Amino acid sequence: MQIEIVPCLADNYAYLVKSGDQCAVVDPSEAAPVKAALDRLGWRPAFILNTHHHIDHVGGNLELKALYGAEIVGPGKDTGRIPGIDTGVDEHSGWEFAGHEVRILEVPGHTRGAITFVIEGHAFTGDTLFALGCGRMFEGDAPMMWNSLSKLAALPDATKIYCGHEYTESNGRFALTIEPGNAALKARMIEVKAARAKGQPTIPSTIGLEKQTNPFLRPESAEIRKGLGLENASDTAVFGEVRRRKDNF
Ligand SMILES: [Zn+2]
Ligand SMILES: [Zn+2]
């Protein structure tokens, strides 16, 4: 499987996924850069996949559908908010792409209908899990979001994470305020800064790396708990406090 990263808008990423003669576009924020990348590669998408309804993830849907006749696949619980959607999917329906069984994880919190597509060890997480961060809880609360992130954390460590935005460096600056003694986080930030200085994406990450360095997946960390004064709190409460601090960072 080949995956191409397509920078869109200010800091969004769309992705082109190719397997055999099948191609899918994930979260086209806008049509022009996606079309340019497809032209360069000589690929024609049969599918457009949306992780959630926000305009910076579906903005290119209608134009690309008109250009390529692509089928739009998105959250079954949010079909009313996805422009041009043809097929709603959920955890029970799953999906299939180029002969690959695609796992759909329902991950509400950032939006009620948010989903993650897992295709052969590649997880497209939209704005639910970011490299070193997680999405804001626009349509959910801490227990809902923690439950969703826990589903992603349960994926195999080698699972590659393709998220919706290049937020890694600023996420990392926040993460260092929450867990300044995390050696893996400090080492990762050196690599992140070097990549960004060269204008390179910090994507993909892996679930294993996120579990070591992403403060939103680390409510069990003694350092984080001590720093927040929440030594004996539930994981959900620790997660909620980290999220609250990020909102005010
Ligand atoms: Zn969003
Ligand atoms: Zn977004």
Coordinates of N, CA and C and ligand atoms in Angstrom, one line a residue:
M1 N 0.8 -1.2 0.0 CA 0.0 0.0 0.0 C 0.9 1.3 0.0
Q2 N 0.6 2.2 -0.9 CA 1.3 3.4 -0.9 C 0.5 4.5 -0.3
I3 N 1.1 5.4 0.4 CA 0.4 6.6 1.0 C 1.1 7.8 0.7
E4 N 0.4 8.8 0.1 CA 1.0 10.1 -0.2 C 0.4 11.2 0.8
I5 N 1.2 12.0 1.3 CA 0.8 13.1 2.2 C 0.5 14.3 1.3
V6 N -0.6 15.0 1.4 CA -0.9 16.2 0.6 C -1.2 17.3 1.6
P7 N -0.3 18.2 1.7 CA -0.6 19.4 2.6 C -1.7 20.3 1.9
C8 N -2.6 20.7 2.8 CA -3.8 21.5 2.3 C -4.0 22.7 3.3
L9 N -4.6 23.7 2.8 CA -4.9 24.9 3.6 C -3.7 25.3 4.4
A10 N -3.8 25.8 5.7 CA -2.6 26.2 6.4 C -1.9 25.1 7.0
D11 N -2.6 24.1 7.6 CA -1.8 23.0 8.3 C -2.6 21.7 8.3
N12 N -3.5 21.6 7.3 CA -4.2 20.3 7.1 C -3.4 19.3 6.3
Y13 N -3.6 18.0 6.5 CA -3.1 17.0 5.6 C -4.3 16.2 5.1
A14 N -4.3 16.0 3.7 CA -5.1 15.0 3.1 C -4.2 13.9 2.8
Y15 N -4.7 12.7 2.5 CA -3.9 11.5 2.2 C -4.4 10.8 1.0
L16 N -3.5 10.4 0.1 CA -3.9 9.5 -1.0 C -3.4 8.1 -0.6
V17 N -4.3 7.1 -0.7 CA -4.0 5.7 -0.4 C -4.2 4.9 -1.7
K18 N -3.1 4.2 -2.0 CA -3.2 3.4 -3.3 C -2.8 1.9 -3.0
S19 N -3.7 1.0 -3.5 CA -3.4 -0.4 -3.3 C -3.8 -1.1 -4.6
G20 N -2.9 -1.8 -5.3 CA -3.3 -2.3 -6.6 C -3.7 -1.2 -7.5
D21 N -4.8 -1.3 -8.2 CA -5.3 -0.2 -9.0 C -6.3 0.6 -8.4
Q22 N -6.5 0.5 -7.1 CA -7.5 1.3 -6.3 C -6.9 2.4 -5.6
C23 N -7.5 3.6 -5.6 CA -7.0 4.8 -4.9 C -8.2 5.4 -4.1
A24 N -7.8 5.9 -2.9 CA -8.8 6.6 -2.1 C -8.1 7.9 -1.6
V25 N -8.9 8.9 -1.4 CA -8.5 10.2 -0.8 C -9.0 10.3 0.5
V26 N -8.2 10.6 1.5 CA -8.7 10.8 2.9 C -8.8 12.3 3.2
D27 N -9.9 12.7 3.7 CA -10.1 14.1 4.2 C -9.6 15.2 3.3
P28 N -10.1 15.3 2.1 CA -9.7 16.4 1.2 C -10.2 17.8 1.7
S29 N -9.4 18.5 2.3 CA -9.8 19.9 2.8 C -10.2 20.8 1.6
E30 N -9.5 20.6 0.5 CA -9.8 21.4 -0.7 C -9.3 20.6 -1.9
A31 N -9.9 20.9 -3.0 CA -9.7 20.0 -4.2 C -8.4 20.2 -4.9
A32 N -7.9 21.5 -5.0 CA -6.8 21.8 -5.9 C -5.5 21.1 -5.6
P33 N -5.0 21.1 -4.3 CA -3.8 20.4 -4.0 C -3.9 18.9 -4.2
V34 N -5.1 18.4 -3.9 CA -5.3 16.9 -4.0 C -5.3 16.5 -5.5
K35 N -6.0 17.3 -6.3 CA -6.0 17.1 -7.8 C -4.6 17.1 -8.3
A36 N -3.8 18.2 -7.9 CA -2.4 18.3 -8.4 C -1.6 17.1 -8.0
A37 N -1.8 16.6 -6.8 CA -1.0 15.4 -6.4 C -1.4 14.2 -7.2
L38 N -2.7 14.0 -7.4 CA -3.2 12.9 -8.2 C -2.7 12.9 -9.6
D39 N -2.7 14.1 -10.2 CA -2.2 14.3 -11.6 C -0.7 13.9 -11.7
R40 N 0.0 14.4 -10.7 CA 1.5 14.1 -10.7 C 1.7 12.6 -10.6
L41 N 0.9 11.9 -9.9 CA 1.1 10.5 -9.7 C 0.4 9.6 -10.7
G42 N -0.5 10.3 -11.5 CA -1.3 9.5 -12.4 C -2.4 8.6 -11.8
W43 N -2.8 9.0 -10.6 CA -3.8 8.2 -9.9 C -5.2 8.8 -10.0
R44 N -6.2 7.9 -10.0 CA -7.6 8.3 -10.1 C -8.3 7.7 -8.9
P45 N -8.9 8.5 -8.0 CA -9.5 8.0 -6.8 C -10.9 7.4 -7.1
A46 N -11.2 6.2 -6.6 CA -12.5 5.7 -6.7 C -13.3 6.0 -5.4
F47 N -12.6 6.5 -4.4 CA -13.2 6.7 -3.1 C -12.7 8.0 -2.5
I48 N -13.6 8.7 -1.7 CA -13.2 9.8 -0.8 C -13.6 9.3 0.6
L49 N -12.7 9.3 1.5 CA -13.0 8.9 2.9 C -13.0 10.1 3.8
N50 N -14.0 10.3 4.6 CA -14.0 11.4 5.6 C -14.1 10.9 7.0
T51 N -13.2 11.5 7.8 CA -13.2 11.1 9.2 C -14.2 11.8 10.1
H52 N -14.6 13.0 9.7 CA -15.7 13.7 10.4 C -16.1 14.9 9.5
H53 N -17.1 15.6 10.0 CA -17.8 16.5 9.1 C -17.2 17.9 8.9
H54 N -16.2 18.3 9.7 CA -15.7 19.6 9.7 C -15.2 20.0 8.2
I55 N -15.4 21.3 7.9 CA -15.2 21.8 6.6 C -13.8 21.6 6.1
D56 N -12.8 21.7 7.0 CA -11.4 21.5 6.6 C -11.0 20.0 6.4
H57 N -12.1 19.1 6.4 CA -11.9 17.7 6.1 C -12.7 17.3 4.9
V58 N -13.8 18.0 4.6 CA -14.7 17.6 3.6 C -14.8 18.7 2.5
G59 N -14.1 19.8 2.6 CA -14.2 20.9 1.7 C -14.0 20.6 0.2
G60 N -13.2 19.6 -0.1 CA -13.0 19.2 -1.5 C -13.9 18.1 -2.0
N61 N -14.8 17.6 -1.1 CA -15.6 16.4 -1.5 C -16.3 16.6 -2.8
L62 N -17.1 17.7 -3.0 CA -18.0 17.7 -4.1 C -17.3 17.9 -5.4
E63 N -16.2 18.8 -5.4 CA -15.4 19.0 -6.6 C -14.7 17.8 -7.0
L64 N -14.1 17.0 -6.1 CA -13.4 15.8 -6.4 C -14.4 14.7 -6.9
K65 N -15.5 14.6 -6.3 CA -16.6 13.7 -6.7 C -17.0 13.9 -8.1
A66 N -17.2 15.2 -8.5 CA -17.6 15.6 -9.8 C -16.5 15.3 -10.8
L67 N -15.2 15.5 -10.4 CA -14.1 15.2 -11.3 C -13.9 13.8 -11.6
Y68 N -14.0 12.9 -10.5 CA -13.5 11.5 -10.7 C -14.7 10.5 -10.5
G69 N -15.9 11.0 -10.2 CA -17.0 10.1 -9.9 C -16.7 9.2 -8.7
A70 N -16.0 9.7 -7.8 CA -15.6 8.9 -6.6 C -16.8 8.8 -5.6
E71 N -16.8 7.6 -5.0 CA -17.8 7.3 -4.0 C -17.3 7.9 -2.6
I72 N -18.2 8.7 -2.0 CA -17.8 9.3 -0.7 C -18.3 8.4 0.5
V73 N -17.3 8.0 1.3 CA -17.5 7.1 2.5 C -17.2 7.9 3.7
G74 N -18.2 7.9 4.7 CA -17.9 8.6 5.9 C -18.7 8.1 7.1
P75 N -18.7 8.8 8.2 CA -19.4 8.4 9.4 C -20.9 8.1 9.2
G76 N -21.3 6.9 9.5 CA -22.7 6.6 9.4 C -23.6 7.4 10.3
K77 N -23.0 7.8 11.4 CA -23.8 8.6 12.4 C -23.9 10.1 12.0
D78 N -23.2 10.5 11.0 CA -23.2 11.9 10.6 C -23.4 12.1 9.1
T79 N -24.2 11.2 8.5 CA -24.4 11.4 7.0 C -25.0 12.7 6.7
G80 N -25.8 13.3 7.6 CA -26.5 14.5 7.2 C -25.5 15.7 7.2
R81 N -24.3 15.5 7.7 CA -23.4 16.7 7.7 C -22.2 16.5 6.8
I82 N -22.2 15.4 6.0 CA -21.0 15.2 5.1 C -21.5 15.5 3.6
P83 N -20.9 16.5 3.0 CA -21.4 16.8 1.6 C -21.1 15.7 0.7
G84 N -22.2 15.3 -0.1 CA -22.1 14.3 -1.1 C -21.9 12.9 -0.7
I85 N -22.2 12.6 0.6 CA -21.9 11.2 1.1 C -22.7 10.2 0.4
D86 N -22.1 9.1 0.0 CA -22.8 8.0 -0.6 C -23.0 6.8 0.4
T87 N -22.0 6.6 1.2 CA -22.0 5.4 2.1 C -21.6 5.7 3.5
G88 N -22.5 5.5 4.4 CA -22.1 5.6 5.8 C -21.6 4.3 6.4
V89 N -20.5 4.4 7.2 CA -19.9 3.2 7.8 C -19.8 3.4 9.3
D90 N -19.7 2.3 10.0 CA -19.6 2.3 11.4 C -18.8 1.0 11.9
E91 N -18.7 0.9 13.2 CA -17.9 -0.3 13.7 C -18.5 -1.6 13.3
H92 N -19.8 -1.7 13.1 CA -20.4 -2.9 12.7 C -20.3 -3.2 11.2
S93 N -20.5 -2.2 10.4 CA -20.5 -2.4 9.0 C -19.0 -2.7 8.5
G94 N -18.0 -2.0 9.1 CA -16.7 -2.1 8.6 C -16.7 -1.5 7.2
W95 N -15.7 -1.8 6.4 CA -15.6 -1.4 5.0 C -14.6 -2.3 4.3
E96 N -14.5 -2.2 3.0 CA -13.5 -2.9 2.3 C -12.9 -2.1 1.2
F97 N -11.5 -2.1 1.1 CA -10.8 -1.3 0.1 C -9.8 -2.1 -0.6
A98 N -9.9 -2.3 -1.9 CA -8.9 -3.0 -2.7 C -8.6 -4.4 -2.1
G99 N -9.7 -5.0 -1.6 CA -9.5 -6.4 -1.1 C -9.0 -6.4 0.4
H100 N -8.8 -5.2 1.0 CA -8.4 -5.1 2.4 C -9.6 -4.9 3.2
E101 N -9.7 -5.7 4.3 CA -10.7 -5.4 5.3 C -10.4 -4.2 6.1
V102 N -11.2 -3.2 6.1 CA -11.0 -1.9 6.7 C -11.7 -1.9 8.1
R103 N -11.0 -1.6 9.2 CA -11.7 -1.5 10.4 C -12.2 -0.1 10.6
I104 N -13.4 0.1 11.0 CA -13.9 1.5 11.4 C -14.0 1.5 12.9
L105 N -13.3 2.5 13.5 CA -13.5 2.7 14.9 C -14.3 4.0 15.1
E106 N -15.4 3.9 15.9 CA -16.2 5.1 16.2 C -15.5 5.7 17.4
V107 N -15.1 7.0 17.2 CA -14.3 7.7 18.1 C -14.9 9.1 18.4
P108 N -16.1 9.1 19.0 CA -16.8 10.4 19.2 C -16.1 11.2 20.3
G109 N -16.3 12.5 20.2 CA -15.7 13.5 21.2 C -15.3 14.8 20.6
H110 N -14.5 14.7 19.5 CA -14.2 15.9 18.7 C -15.5 16.3 18.0
T111 N -16.1 15.3 17.4 CA -17.5 15.4 16.9 C -18.2 14.2 17.3
R112 N -19.5 14.2 17.3 CA -20.3 13.0 17.7 C -20.1 11.9 16.8
G113 N -19.9 12.1 15.5 CA -19.8 11.0 14.5 C -18.4 10.6 14.1
A114 N -17.4 11.2 14.7 CA -16.0 10.9 14.2 C -15.7 9.5 14.1
I115 N -15.0 9.1 13.1 CA -14.5 7.7 12.9 C -13.0 7.7 12.5
T116 N -12.4 6.6 12.8 CA -11.0 6.3 12.3 C -11.1 5.2 11.4
F117 N -10.4 5.3 10.2 CA -10.3 4.2 9.3 C -8.9 3.5 9.6
V118 N -9.0 2.2 9.8 CA -7.7 1.4 9.9 C -7.6 0.4 8.8
I119 N -6.6 0.7 7.9 CA -6.4 0.0 6.7 C -5.0 -0.7 6.8
E120 N -5.0 -2.0 7.0 CA -3.7 -2.7 7.0 C -2.6 -2.0 7.9
G121 N -2.9 -1.7 9.1 CA -1.9 -1.1 10.0 C -1.7 0.4 9.8
H122 N -2.6 1.0 9.0 CA -2.5 2.5 8.8 C -3.8 3.1 9.4
A123 N -3.7 3.9 10.4 CA -4.9 4.5 11.0 C -5.0 6.0 10.6
F124 N -6.2 6.3 10.0 CA -6.4 7.7 9.6 C -7.4 8.3 10.7
T125 N -6.8 9.1 11.6 CA -7.5 9.5 12.8 C -8.1 10.8 12.8
G126 N -8.0 11.6 11.7 CA -8.7 12.9 11.6 C -8.2 13.8 12.7
D127 N -9.2 14.4 13.4 CA -8.8 15.3 14.5 C -9.1 14.7 15.9
T128 N -9.1 13.3 15.9 CA -9.3 12.7 17.2 C -7.9 12.5 17.9
L129 N -7.0 11.8 17.3 CA -5.6 11.7 17.8 C -4.7 12.4 16.9
F130 N -3.9 13.3 17.4 CA -2.8 14.0 16.7 C -1.5 13.4 17.2
A131 N -0.4 13.6 16.4 CA 0.9 13.4 16.9 C 1.1 14.3 18.1
L132 N 1.4 13.7 19.2 CA 1.6 14.5 20.5 C 0.4 15.2 21.0
G133 N -0.8 15.0 20.4 CA -2.0 15.7 20.9 C -3.3 15.0 20.7
C134 N -4.4 15.6 21.0 CA -5.7 15.1 20.6 C -6.6 16.3 20.2
G135 N -7.7 16.0 19.6 CA -8.6 17.1 19.2 C -9.4 17.7 20.3
R136 N -9.8 18.9 20.1 CA -10.7 19.6 21.1 C -12.0 18.8 21.1
M137 N -12.7 18.9 22.3 CA -13.9 18.1 22.5 C -15.1 19.1 22.2
F138 N -15.3 19.3 20.9 CA -16.4 20.2 20.5 C -17.8 19.6 20.7
E139 N -17.9 18.3 20.6 CA -19.2 17.7 20.7 C -19.2 16.5 21.7
G140 N -18.3 16.6 22.6 CA -18.3 15.5 23.6 C -17.7 15.9 24.9
D141 N -17.5 15.0 25.8 CA -16.9 15.3 27.1 C -15.7 14.4 27.3
A142 N -15.1 14.6 28.5 CA -13.9 13.9 28.8 C -14.1 12.4 28.8
P143 N -15.1 11.8 29.4 CA -15.3 10.4 29.4 C -15.5 9.8 28.0
M144 N -16.2 10.6 27.2 CA -16.4 10.1 25.8 C -15.1 10.1 25.0
M145 N -14.3 11.2 25.1 CA -13.1 11.3 24.4 C -12.1 10.3 24.9
W146 N -12.0 10.1 26.2 CA -11.0 9.2 26.7 C -11.4 7.8 26.3
N147 N -12.6 7.4 26.2 CA -13.0 6.1 25.7 C -12.6 6.0 24.2
S148 N -12.8 7.0 23.4 CA -12.4 7.0 22.0 C -10.8 6.8 21.9
L149 N -10.1 7.6 22.7 CA -8.6 7.5 22.6 C -8.1 6.2 23.1
S150 N -8.9 5.6 24.0 CA -8.5 4.3 24.5 C -8.6 3.2 23.4
K151 N -9.6 3.4 22.6 CA -9.8 2.4 21.4 C -8.5 2.5 20.5
L152 N -8.1 3.7 20.3 CA -6.9 3.9 19.4 C -5.6 3.4 20.1
A153 N -5.5 3.6 21.4 CA -4.4 3.2 22.1 C -4.3 1.7 22.2
A154 N -5.4 1.0 22.0 CA -5.4 -0.5 22.0 C -5.0 -1.1 20.7
L155 N -4.8 -0.3 19.6 CA -4.3 -0.8 18.4 C -2.8 -1.3 18.6
P156 N -2.3 -2.2 17.7 CA -1.0 -2.6 17.9 C 0.0 -1.4 17.8
D157 N 1.1 -1.5 18.6 CA 2.1 -0.4 18.7 C 2.6 0.0 17.3
A158 N 2.7 -0.9 16.4 CA 3.3 -0.6 15.1 C 2.4 0.2 14.2
T159 N 1.1 0.3 14.6 CA 0.1 1.0 13.7 C 0.5 2.4 13.4
K160 N 0.6 2.7 12.1 CA 1.0 4.1 11.8 C -0.2 5.0 11.9
I161 N 0.1 6.2 12.4 CA -0.9 7.2 12.6 C -0.8 8.4 11.6
Y162 N -1.9 8.5 10.8 CA -2.0 9.6 9.9 C -3.1 10.6 10.4
C163 N -2.7 11.7 10.9 CA -3.8 12.6 11.5 C -4.0 13.8 10.6
G164 N -5.0 14.6 11.0 CA -5.5 15.6 10.1 C -4.8 16.9 10.0
H165 N -3.9 17.2 11.0 CA -3.2 18.5 11.0 C -1.7 18.3 11.4
E166 N -0.9 19.3 10.9 CA 0.5 19.4 11.4 C 0.5 20.3 12.6
Y167 N 0.2 19.7 13.7 CA 0.2 20.4 15.0 C 1.4 19.9 15.9
T168 N 2.2 19.1 15.4 CA 3.1 18.3 16.3 C 4.0 19.2 17.2
E169 N 4.6 20.2 16.6 CA 5.6 21.0 17.3 C 4.9 21.7 18.5
S170 N 3.8 22.4 18.2 CA 3.1 23.1 19.3 C 2.5 22.2 20.3
N171 N 2.0 21.0 19.8 CA 1.6 20.0 20.8 C 2.7 19.6 21.7
G172 N 3.9 19.4 21.1 CA 5.0 19.0 21.9 C 5.5 20.0 22.9
R173 N 5.4 21.3 22.6 CA 5.7 22.3 23.6 C 4.8 22.2 24.8
F174 N 3.5 22.0 24.5 CA 2.6 21.8 25.6 C 2.9 20.5 26.4
A175 N 3.2 19.4 25.7 CA 3.4 18.2 26.3 C 4.6 18.3 27.3
L176 N 5.6 19.1 26.9 CA 6.8 19.2 27.8 C 6.4 20.0 29.1
T177 N 5.3 20.8 29.1 CA 4.9 21.4 30.3 C 4.2 20.4 31.2
I178 N 3.7 19.4 30.7 CA 2.9 18.4 31.4 C 3.8 17.3 32.0
E179 N 4.8 16.9 31.2 CA 5.7 15.8 31.5 C 7.1 16.1 31.2
P180 N 7.7 17.1 31.8 CA 9.0 17.6 31.4 C 10.1 16.5 31.6
G181 N 9.9 15.5 32.4 CA 10.9 14.5 32.6 C 10.9 13.3 31.7
N182 N 10.0 13.4 30.7 CA 9.8 12.2 29.8 C 10.9 12.3 28.7
A183 N 11.9 11.4 28.9 CA 13.1 11.4 28.0 C 12.7 11.1 26.6
A184 N 11.7 10.2 26.4 CA 11.3 9.8 25.0 C 10.6 11.0 24.3
L185 N 9.9 11.8 25.1 CA 9.3 13.0 24.6 C 10.3 14.1 24.2
K186 N 11.3 14.2 25.1 CA 12.4 15.2 24.8 C 13.1 14.8 23.5
A187 N 13.4 13.5 23.4 CA 14.2 13.0 22.2 C 13.3 13.3 21.0
R188 N 12.0 13.0 21.1 CA 11.1 13.1 19.9 C 11.1 14.6 19.5
M189 N 11.0 15.5 20.5 CA 10.9 16.9 20.1 C 12.1 17.4 19.3
I190 N 13.3 16.9 19.6 CA 14.5 17.3 18.8 C 14.2 16.9 17.4
E191 N 13.7 15.7 17.2 CA 13.4 15.2 15.8 C 12.3 16.0 15.1
V192 N 11.3 16.3 15.9 CA 10.2 17.1 15.3 C 10.6 18.5 14.9
K193 N 11.4 19.1 15.8 CA 11.9 20.5 15.4 C 12.8 20.4 14.2
A194 N 13.6 19.4 14.1 CA 14.5 19.3 12.9 C 13.7 19.1 11.6
A195 N 12.7 18.3 11.7 CA 11.8 18.0 10.5 C 11.1 19.3 10.1
R196 N 10.5 20.0 11.1 CA 9.8 21.2 10.8 C 10.7 22.3 10.2
A197 N 11.9 22.4 10.8 CA 12.8 23.4 10.3 C 13.1 23.2 8.8
K198 N 13.0 21.9 8.3 CA 13.3 21.6 6.9 C 11.9 21.6 6.1
G199 N 10.8 22.0 6.8 CA 9.5 22.0 6.2 C 9.0 20.6 5.9
Q200 N 9.5 19.6 6.6 CA 9.0 18.2 6.4 C 7.9 17.9 7.4
P201 N 6.9 17.0 6.9 CA 5.9 16.6 7.9 C 6.4 15.7 9.0
T202 N 5.8 15.7 10.1 CA 6.1 14.9 11.2 C 5.3 13.6 11.2
I203 N 4.5 13.4 10.2 CA 3.6 12.3 10.0 C 4.2 11.3 9.1
P204 N 4.0 10.0 9.2 CA 3.2 9.3 10.3 C 3.9 9.2 11.6
S205 N 3.1 9.0 12.6 CA 3.6 8.6 13.9 C 3.2 7.1 14.1
T206 N 3.4 6.6 15.2 CA 2.9 5.2 15.5 C 2.2 5.2 16.8
I207 N 1.3 4.3 17.0 CA 0.7 4.2 18.3 C 1.7 4.0 19.4
G208 N 2.7 3.2 19.2 CA 3.7 2.9 20.2 C 4.4 4.2 20.7
L209 N 4.8 5.0 19.7 CA 5.4 6.3 20.0 C 4.5 7.2 20.7
E210 N 3.2 7.3 20.3 CA 2.2 8.1 21.0 C 2.1 7.7 22.4
K211 N 2.0 6.4 22.7 CA 1.8 5.9 24.0 C 3.0 6.3 24.9
Q212 N 4.2 6.4 24.3 CA 5.4 6.8 25.1 C 5.4 8.3 25.3
T213 N 4.8 9.1 24.5 CA 5.2 10.6 24.4 C 3.9 11.5 24.5
N214 N 2.8 11.0 24.1 CA 1.6 11.9 24.0 C 0.9 12.0 25.4
P215 N 0.9 13.2 26.0 CA 0.3 13.3 27.4 C -1.1 12.9 27.5
F216 N -1.9 13.0 26.3 CA -3.3 12.6 26.4 C -3.5 11.1 26.4
L217 N -2.4 10.3 26.1 CA -2.5 8.9 26.2 C -1.8 8.3 27.4
R218 N -1.4 9.2 28.4 CA -0.5 8.8 29.4 C -1.1 9.2 30.8
P219 N -2.4 9.0 31.1 CA -2.9 9.4 32.4 C -2.3 8.5 33.5
E220 N -1.7 7.4 33.1 CA -1.1 6.5 34.2 C 0.3 7.1 34.6
S221 N 0.8 8.0 33.9 CA 2.2 8.5 34.3 C 2.2 9.2 35.7
A222 N 3.1 8.7 36.5 CA 3.3 9.2 37.8 C 3.7 10.7 37.8
E223 N 4.5 11.0 36.8 CA 5.0 12.4 36.8 C 3.8 13.3 36.4
I224 N 3.0 12.9 35.4 CA 1.8 13.7 35.1 C 0.9 13.9 36.2
R225 N 0.6 12.8 36.9 CA -0.4 12.8 38.0 C 0.1 13.7 39.1
K226 N 1.4 13.6 39.4 CA 2.0 14.4 40.5 C 1.9 15.9 40.1
G227 N 2.3 16.2 38.9 CA 2.3 17.6 38.4 C 0.9 18.2 38.5
L228 N -0.1 17.4 38.2 CA -1.5 17.9 38.2 C -2.1 17.8 39.6
G229 N -1.4 17.2 40.6 CA -2.0 17.0 41.9 C -3.2 16.0 41.9
L230 N -3.1 15.1 41.0 CA -4.2 14.1 40.8 C -3.7 12.7 41.0
E231 N -2.9 12.5 42.0 CA -2.2 11.1 42.2 C -3.2 10.0 42.2
N232 N -4.4 10.2 42.8 CA -5.3 9.1 43.0 C -6.6 9.2 42.2
A233 N -6.5 10.1 41.2 CA -7.7 10.3 40.4 C -7.9 9.2 39.3
S234 N -9.0 9.1 38.7 CA -9.2 8.1 37.6 C -8.5 8.6 36.4
D235 N -8.2 7.6 35.4 CA -7.6 8.0 34.2 C -8.4 9.1 33.4
T236 N -9.7 8.9 33.5 CA -10.6 9.9 32.8 C -10.4 11.3 33.4
A237 N -10.3 11.4 34.7 CA -10.2 12.7 35.3 C -8.8 13.3 35.0
V238 N -7.8 12.5 34.9 CA -6.4 13.0 34.6 C -6.4 13.5 33.1
F239 N -7.0 12.6 32.2 CA -7.1 13.0 30.8 C -7.9 14.4 30.7
G240 N -9.0 14.5 31.4 CA -9.8 15.7 31.3 C -9.1 16.9 31.8
E241 N -8.2 16.8 32.8 CA -7.5 17.9 33.3 C -6.4 18.3 32.3
V242 N -5.7 17.3 31.7 CA -4.7 17.6 30.7 C -5.4 18.3 29.5
R243 N -6.5 17.9 29.1 CA -7.3 18.5 28.0 C -7.6 20.0 28.3
R244 N -8.1 20.2 29.6 CA -8.5 21.5 30.0 C -7.3 22.4 30.0
R245 N -6.1 21.9 30.4 CA -4.9 22.8 30.4 C -4.5 23.1 29.0
K246 N -4.6 22.1 28.1 CA -4.3 22.4 26.7 C -5.2 23.5 26.1
D247 N -6.5 23.4 26.4 CA -7.4 24.4 25.9 C -7.0 25.8 26.3
N248 N -6.3 25.9 27.5 CA -5.9 27.2 28.0 C -4.5 27.5 27.8
F249 N -3.8 26.7 27.0 CA -2.3 26.8 26.8 C -2.0 28.0 25.9
Ligands
ZN1 ZN -12.2 18.7 13.1
ZN2 ZN -9.4 19.6 11.3

